[in-house]
Amino acid sequence: AQKITQTQPGMFVQEKEAVTLDCTYDTSDPSYGLFWYKQPSSGEMIFLIYQGSYDQQNATEGRYSLNFQKARKSANLVISASQLGDSAMYFCAMRGQNTGTASKLTFGTGTRLQVTL
Amino acid sequence: EPEVTQTPSHQVTQMGQEVILRCVPISNHLYFYWYRQILGQKVEFLVSFYNNEISEKSEIFDDQFSVERPDGSNFTLKIRSTKLEDSAMYFCASSEARGKAEAFFGQGTRLTVV
């Protein structure tokens, strides 16, 4: 079974500052992928960034980077230079790459980020 | 930019009625999914669909639920006899492949059962 844990129900960050959203995971799959999605108040799910378990480097996409520590089973999202539009719910998710786990995404409970002036 | 499209955006239905939620996945994608999110809770997997059949389903996806790809573009989720606890946001998603390919989500259908 796969499990995602997000221990921060809510976070505040000042505009232009960096913020780290925590995510830890558990899986028995030898190969897996980790994803972060953003859900603004309008409700849609927006893909942000992906990290493969065998990727040598941490993933980066613009202001988003993923601090992947495989031994600790953590995949924290770092948002640099926060903007007011970053205020949203953020979900960490994972998907295995073996038959039976390669289809579904397993989501964490989410972290609500509020960016302040 | 291609996107997953869901209709309707909101649906209110009476308990016991059947509802069909519609989705148009991204055209070159092969894998299709339904997820749901009860208000204030996490997103839960319902079912995945590939090559015109269900490839995986969760415990939530019981006999009340069915999925269909009636033509080359639409992907539907049917709930036969809705219950109050079916009230949720339902997301359709699609991806090019399994594994590491990201899933692109539609904007969701908010279903309210009264």
PDB file of N, CA and C in Angstrom, chain A residues 35 37 39 42-45 47 50 91 95-97 99-105 107-109, chain B residues 33 35 37 41-43 45 48 55-56 89 91 95 97-103 105-107:
ATOM      1  N   PHE A  35       4.473  13.577  -7.045  1.00  0.00           N
ATOM      2  CA  PHE A  35       3.856  14.711  -7.729  1.00  0.00           C
ATOM      3  C   PHE A  35       3.388  15.735  -6.706  1.00  0.00           C
ATOM      4  N   TYR A  37       0.486  18.900  -6.640  1.00  0.00           N
ATOM      5  CA  TYR A  37      -0.606  19.589  -7.316  1.00  0.00           C
ATOM      6  C   TYR A  37      -1.042  20.776  -6.471  1.00  0.00           C
ATOM      7  N   GLN A  39      -4.286  23.347  -5.705  1.00  0.00           N
ATOM      8  CA  GLN A  39      -5.735  23.498  -5.857  1.00  0.00           C
ATOM      9  C   GLN A  39      -6.150  24.871  -5.341  1.00  0.00           C
ATOM     10  N   SER A  42     -10.849  28.050  -6.617  1.00  0.00           N
ATOM     11  CA  SER A  42     -11.778  27.707  -7.700  1.00  0.00           C
ATOM     12  C   SER A  42     -11.942  26.198  -7.873  1.00  0.00           C
ATOM     13  N   GLY A  43     -11.072  25.409  -7.290  1.00  0.00           N
ATOM     14  CA  GLY A  43     -11.289  23.969  -7.206  1.00  0.00           C
ATOM     15  C   GLY A  43     -10.502  23.082  -8.158  1.00  0.00           C
ATOM     16  N   GLU A  44      -9.956  23.638  -9.235  1.00  0.00           N
ATOM     17  CA  GLU A  44      -9.267  22.741 -10.169  1.00  0.00           C
ATOM     18  C   GLU A  44      -7.940  22.252  -9.592  1.00  0.00           C
ATOM     19  N   MET A  45      -7.441  21.168 -10.126  1.00  0.00           N
ATOM     20  CA  MET A  45      -6.167  20.579  -9.703  1.00  0.00           C
ATOM     21  C   MET A  45      -5.124  20.885 -10.774  1.00  0.00           C
ATOM     22  N   PHE A  47      -1.240  20.564 -11.994  1.00  0.00           N
ATOM     23  CA  PHE A  47       0.026  19.855 -11.835  1.00  0.00           C
ATOM     24  C   PHE A  47       1.168  20.860 -11.724  1.00  0.00           C
ATOM     25  N   TYR A  50       7.092  17.041 -10.867  1.00  0.00           N
ATOM     26  CA  TYR A  50       7.216  15.587 -10.753  1.00  0.00           C
ATOM     27  C   TYR A  50       8.659  15.203 -10.411  1.00  0.00           C
ATOM     28  N   PHE A  91      -1.299  19.659  -2.689  1.00  0.00           N
ATOM     29  CA  PHE A  91      -1.358  18.223  -2.431  1.00  0.00           C
ATOM     30  C   PHE A  91      -0.107  17.536  -2.966  1.00  0.00           C
ATOM     31  N   ARG A  95       2.617   7.801  -7.256  1.00  0.00           N
ATOM     32  CA  ARG A  95       2.118   6.713  -8.086  1.00  0.00           C
ATOM     33  C   ARG A  95       3.237   5.705  -8.251  1.00  0.00           C
ATOM     34  N   GLY A  96       2.915   4.432  -8.061  1.00  0.00           N
ATOM     35  CA  GLY A  96       3.902   3.391  -8.276  1.00  0.00           C
ATOM     36  C   GLY A  96       4.112   3.172  -9.759  1.00  0.00           C
ATOM     37  N   GLN A  97       5.087   2.378 -10.093  1.00  0.00           N
ATOM     38  CA  GLN A  97       5.359   2.100 -11.501  1.00  0.00           C
ATOM     39  C   GLN A  97       5.315   0.616 -11.787  1.00  0.00           C
ATOM     40  N   THR A  99       2.661  -2.869 -12.036  1.00  0.00           N
ATOM     41  CA  THR A  99       1.278  -3.236 -12.310  1.00  0.00           C
ATOM     42  C   THR A  99       0.488  -3.271 -11.004  1.00  0.00           C
ATOM     43  N   GLY A 100      -0.655  -2.645 -11.051  1.00  0.00           N
ATOM     44  CA  GLY A 100      -1.499  -2.597  -9.856  1.00  0.00           C
ATOM     45  C   GLY A 100      -1.339  -1.322  -9.082  1.00  0.00           C
ATOM     46  N   THR A 101      -0.208  -0.647  -9.235  1.00  0.00           N
ATOM     47  CA  THR A 101      -0.031   0.634  -8.549  1.00  0.00           C
ATOM     48  C   THR A 101       0.281   1.748  -9.521  1.00  0.00           C
ATOM     49  N   ALA A 102       0.436   1.406 -10.791  1.00  0.00           N
ATOM     50  CA  ALA A 102       0.886   2.409 -11.738  1.00  0.00           C
ATOM     51  C   ALA A 102      -0.242   3.272 -12.262  1.00  0.00           C
ATOM     52  N   SER A 103      -1.448   2.928 -11.916  1.00  0.00           N
ATOM     53  CA  SER A 103      -2.563   3.719 -12.411  1.00  0.00           C
ATOM     54  C   SER A 103      -2.889   4.871 -11.482  1.00  0.00           C
ATOM     55  N   LYS A 104      -3.144   4.573 -10.244  1.00  0.00           N
ATOM     56  CA  LYS A 104      -3.748   5.592  -9.396  1.00  0.00           C
ATOM     57  C   LYS A 104      -2.717   6.471  -8.707  1.00  0.00           C
ATOM     58  N   LEU A 105      -3.131   7.700  -8.503  1.00  0.00           N
ATOM     59  CA  LEU A 105      -2.400   8.615  -7.646  1.00  0.00           C
ATOM     60  C   LEU A 105      -2.961   8.491  -6.236  1.00  0.00           C
ATOM     61  N   PHE A 107      -3.066  10.489  -2.781  1.00  0.00           N
ATOM     62  CA  PHE A 107      -2.876  11.865  -2.332  1.00  0.00           C
ATOM     63  C   PHE A 107      -2.725  11.962  -0.821  1.00  0.00           C
ATOM     64  N   GLY A 108      -2.012  13.016  -0.396  1.00  0.00           N
ATOM     65  CA  GLY A 108      -2.000  13.390   1.005  1.00  0.00           C
ATOM     66  C   GLY A 108      -3.203  14.252   1.325  1.00  0.00           C
ATOM     67  N   THR A 109      -3.294  14.679   2.562  1.00  0.00           N
ATOM     68  CA  THR A 109      -4.435  15.465   3.018  1.00  0.00           C
ATOM     69  C   THR A 109      -4.319  16.942   2.663  1.00  0.00           C
TER      70      THR A 109
ATOM     71  N   TYR B  33      -9.052   8.543 -15.732  1.00  0.00           N
ATOM     72  CA  TYR B  33      -9.270   8.322 -14.306  1.00  0.00           C
ATOM     73  C   TYR B  33     -10.449   9.150 -13.810  1.00  0.00           C
ATOM     74  N   TYR B  35     -11.522  10.645  -9.951  1.00  0.00           N
ATOM     75  CA  TYR B  35     -11.223  10.840  -8.543  1.00  0.00           C
ATOM     76  C   TYR B  35     -12.372  11.622  -7.930  1.00  0.00           C
ATOM     77  N   GLN B  37     -13.411  14.193  -4.346  1.00  0.00           N
ATOM     78  CA  GLN B  37     -12.934  14.918  -3.187  1.00  0.00           C
ATOM     79  C   GLN B  37     -14.147  15.395  -2.414  1.00  0.00           C
ATOM     80  N   GLN B  41     -11.761  17.367   2.317  1.00  0.00           N
ATOM     81  CA  GLN B  41     -10.974  16.155   2.506  1.00  0.00           C
ATOM     82  C   GLN B  41     -10.018  15.946   1.340  1.00  0.00           C
ATOM     83  N   LYS B  42      -9.261  14.862   1.411  1.00  0.00           N
ATOM     84  CA  LYS B  42      -8.261  14.646   0.369  1.00  0.00           C
ATOM     85  C   LYS B  42      -8.897  14.035  -0.871  1.00  0.00           C
ATOM     86  N   VAL B  43      -8.153  14.075  -1.938  1.00  0.00           N
ATOM     87  CA  VAL B  43      -8.599  13.522  -3.207  1.00  0.00           C
ATOM     88  C   VAL B  43      -8.446  11.999  -3.157  1.00  0.00           C
ATOM     89  N   PHE B  45      -8.898   8.232  -5.165  1.00  0.00           N
ATOM     90  CA  PHE B  45      -8.985   7.522  -6.430  1.00  0.00           C
ATOM     91  C   PHE B  45     -10.258   6.680  -6.495  1.00  0.00           C
ATOM     92  N   SER B  48      -9.518   3.658 -12.772  1.00  0.00           N
ATOM     93  CA  SER B  48      -8.715   3.982 -13.944  1.00  0.00           C
ATOM     94  C   SER B  48      -9.190   3.130 -15.110  1.00  0.00           C
ATOM     95  N   SER B  55      -8.922  -0.729 -15.498  1.00  0.00           N
ATOM     96  CA  SER B  55      -7.648  -1.347 -15.156  1.00  0.00           C
ATOM     97  C   SER B  55      -7.441  -1.429 -13.643  1.00  0.00           C
ATOM     98  N   GLU B  56      -8.076  -0.544 -12.918  1.00  0.00           N
ATOM     99  CA  GLU B  56      -7.966  -0.576 -11.469  1.00  0.00           C
ATOM    100  C   GLU B  56      -9.142   0.182 -10.876  1.00  0.00           C
ATOM    101  N   MET B  89     -16.779  16.704  -5.001  1.00  0.00           N
ATOM    102  CA  MET B  89     -16.239  17.168  -6.276  1.00  0.00           C
ATOM    103  C   MET B  89     -15.677  15.950  -6.985  1.00  0.00           C
ATOM    104  N   PHE B  91     -13.431  14.609 -10.075  1.00  0.00           N
ATOM    105  CA  PHE B  91     -12.422  15.015 -11.048  1.00  0.00           C
ATOM    106  C   PHE B  91     -12.180  13.902 -12.046  1.00  0.00           C
ATOM    107  N   SER B  95      -3.855  10.754 -18.698  1.00  0.00           N
ATOM    108  CA  SER B  95      -2.405  10.789 -18.834  1.00  0.00           C
ATOM    109  C   SER B  95      -1.992   9.998 -20.064  1.00  0.00           C
ATOM    110  N   ALA B  97       0.503   7.954 -20.232  1.00  0.00           N
ATOM    111  CA  ALA B  97       0.963   6.624 -19.861  1.00  0.00           C
ATOM    112  C   ALA B  97       0.741   6.453 -18.372  1.00  0.00           C
ATOM    113  N   ARG B  98       1.092   5.284 -17.894  1.00  0.00           N
ATOM    114  CA  ARG B  98       1.050   5.052 -16.449  1.00  0.00           C
ATOM    115  C   ARG B  98       2.383   5.495 -15.850  1.00  0.00           C
ATOM    116  N   GLY B  99       2.584   5.116 -14.616  1.00  0.00           N
ATOM    117  CA  GLY B  99       3.886   5.368 -14.015  1.00  0.00           C
ATOM    118  C   GLY B  99       4.167   6.827 -13.843  1.00  0.00           C
ATOM    119  N   LYS B 100       5.262   7.283 -14.450  1.00  0.00           N
ATOM    120  CA  LYS B 100       5.720   8.616 -14.110  1.00  0.00           C
ATOM    121  C   LYS B 100       5.005   9.725 -14.860  1.00  0.00           C
ATOM    122  N   ALA B 101       4.192   9.372 -15.813  1.00  0.00           N
ATOM    123  CA  ALA B 101       3.497  10.433 -16.545  1.00  0.00           C
ATOM    124  C   ALA B 101       2.518  11.156 -15.626  1.00  0.00           C
ATOM    125  N   GLU B 102       2.562  12.475 -15.690  1.00  0.00           N
ATOM    126  CA  GLU B 102       1.643  13.218 -14.842  1.00  0.00           C
ATOM    127  C   GLU B 102       0.221  13.084 -15.361  1.00  0.00           C
ATOM    128  N   ALA B 103      -0.717  13.156 -14.445  1.00  0.00           N
ATOM    129  CA  ALA B 103      -2.126  13.152 -14.799  1.00  0.00           C
ATOM    130  C   ALA B 103      -2.604  14.593 -14.845  1.00  0.00           C
ATOM    131  N   PHE B 105      -5.760  17.059 -14.773  1.00  0.00           N
ATOM    132  CA  PHE B 105      -7.108  17.026 -14.215  1.00  0.00           C
ATOM    133  C   PHE B 105      -8.021  18.030 -14.899  1.00  0.00           C
ATOM    134  N   GLY B 106      -9.288  17.663 -14.984  1.00  0.00           N
ATOM    135  CA  GLY B 106     -10.295  18.620 -15.374  1.00  0.00           C
ATOM    136  C   GLY B 106     -10.629  19.540 -14.213  1.00  0.00           C
ATOM    137  N   GLN B 107     -11.527  20.470 -14.468  1.00  0.00           N
ATOM    138  CA  GLN B 107     -11.853  21.468 -13.448  1.00  0.00           C
ATOM    139  C   GLN B 107     -12.821  20.941 -12.402  1.00  0.00           C
TER     140      GLN B 107
END
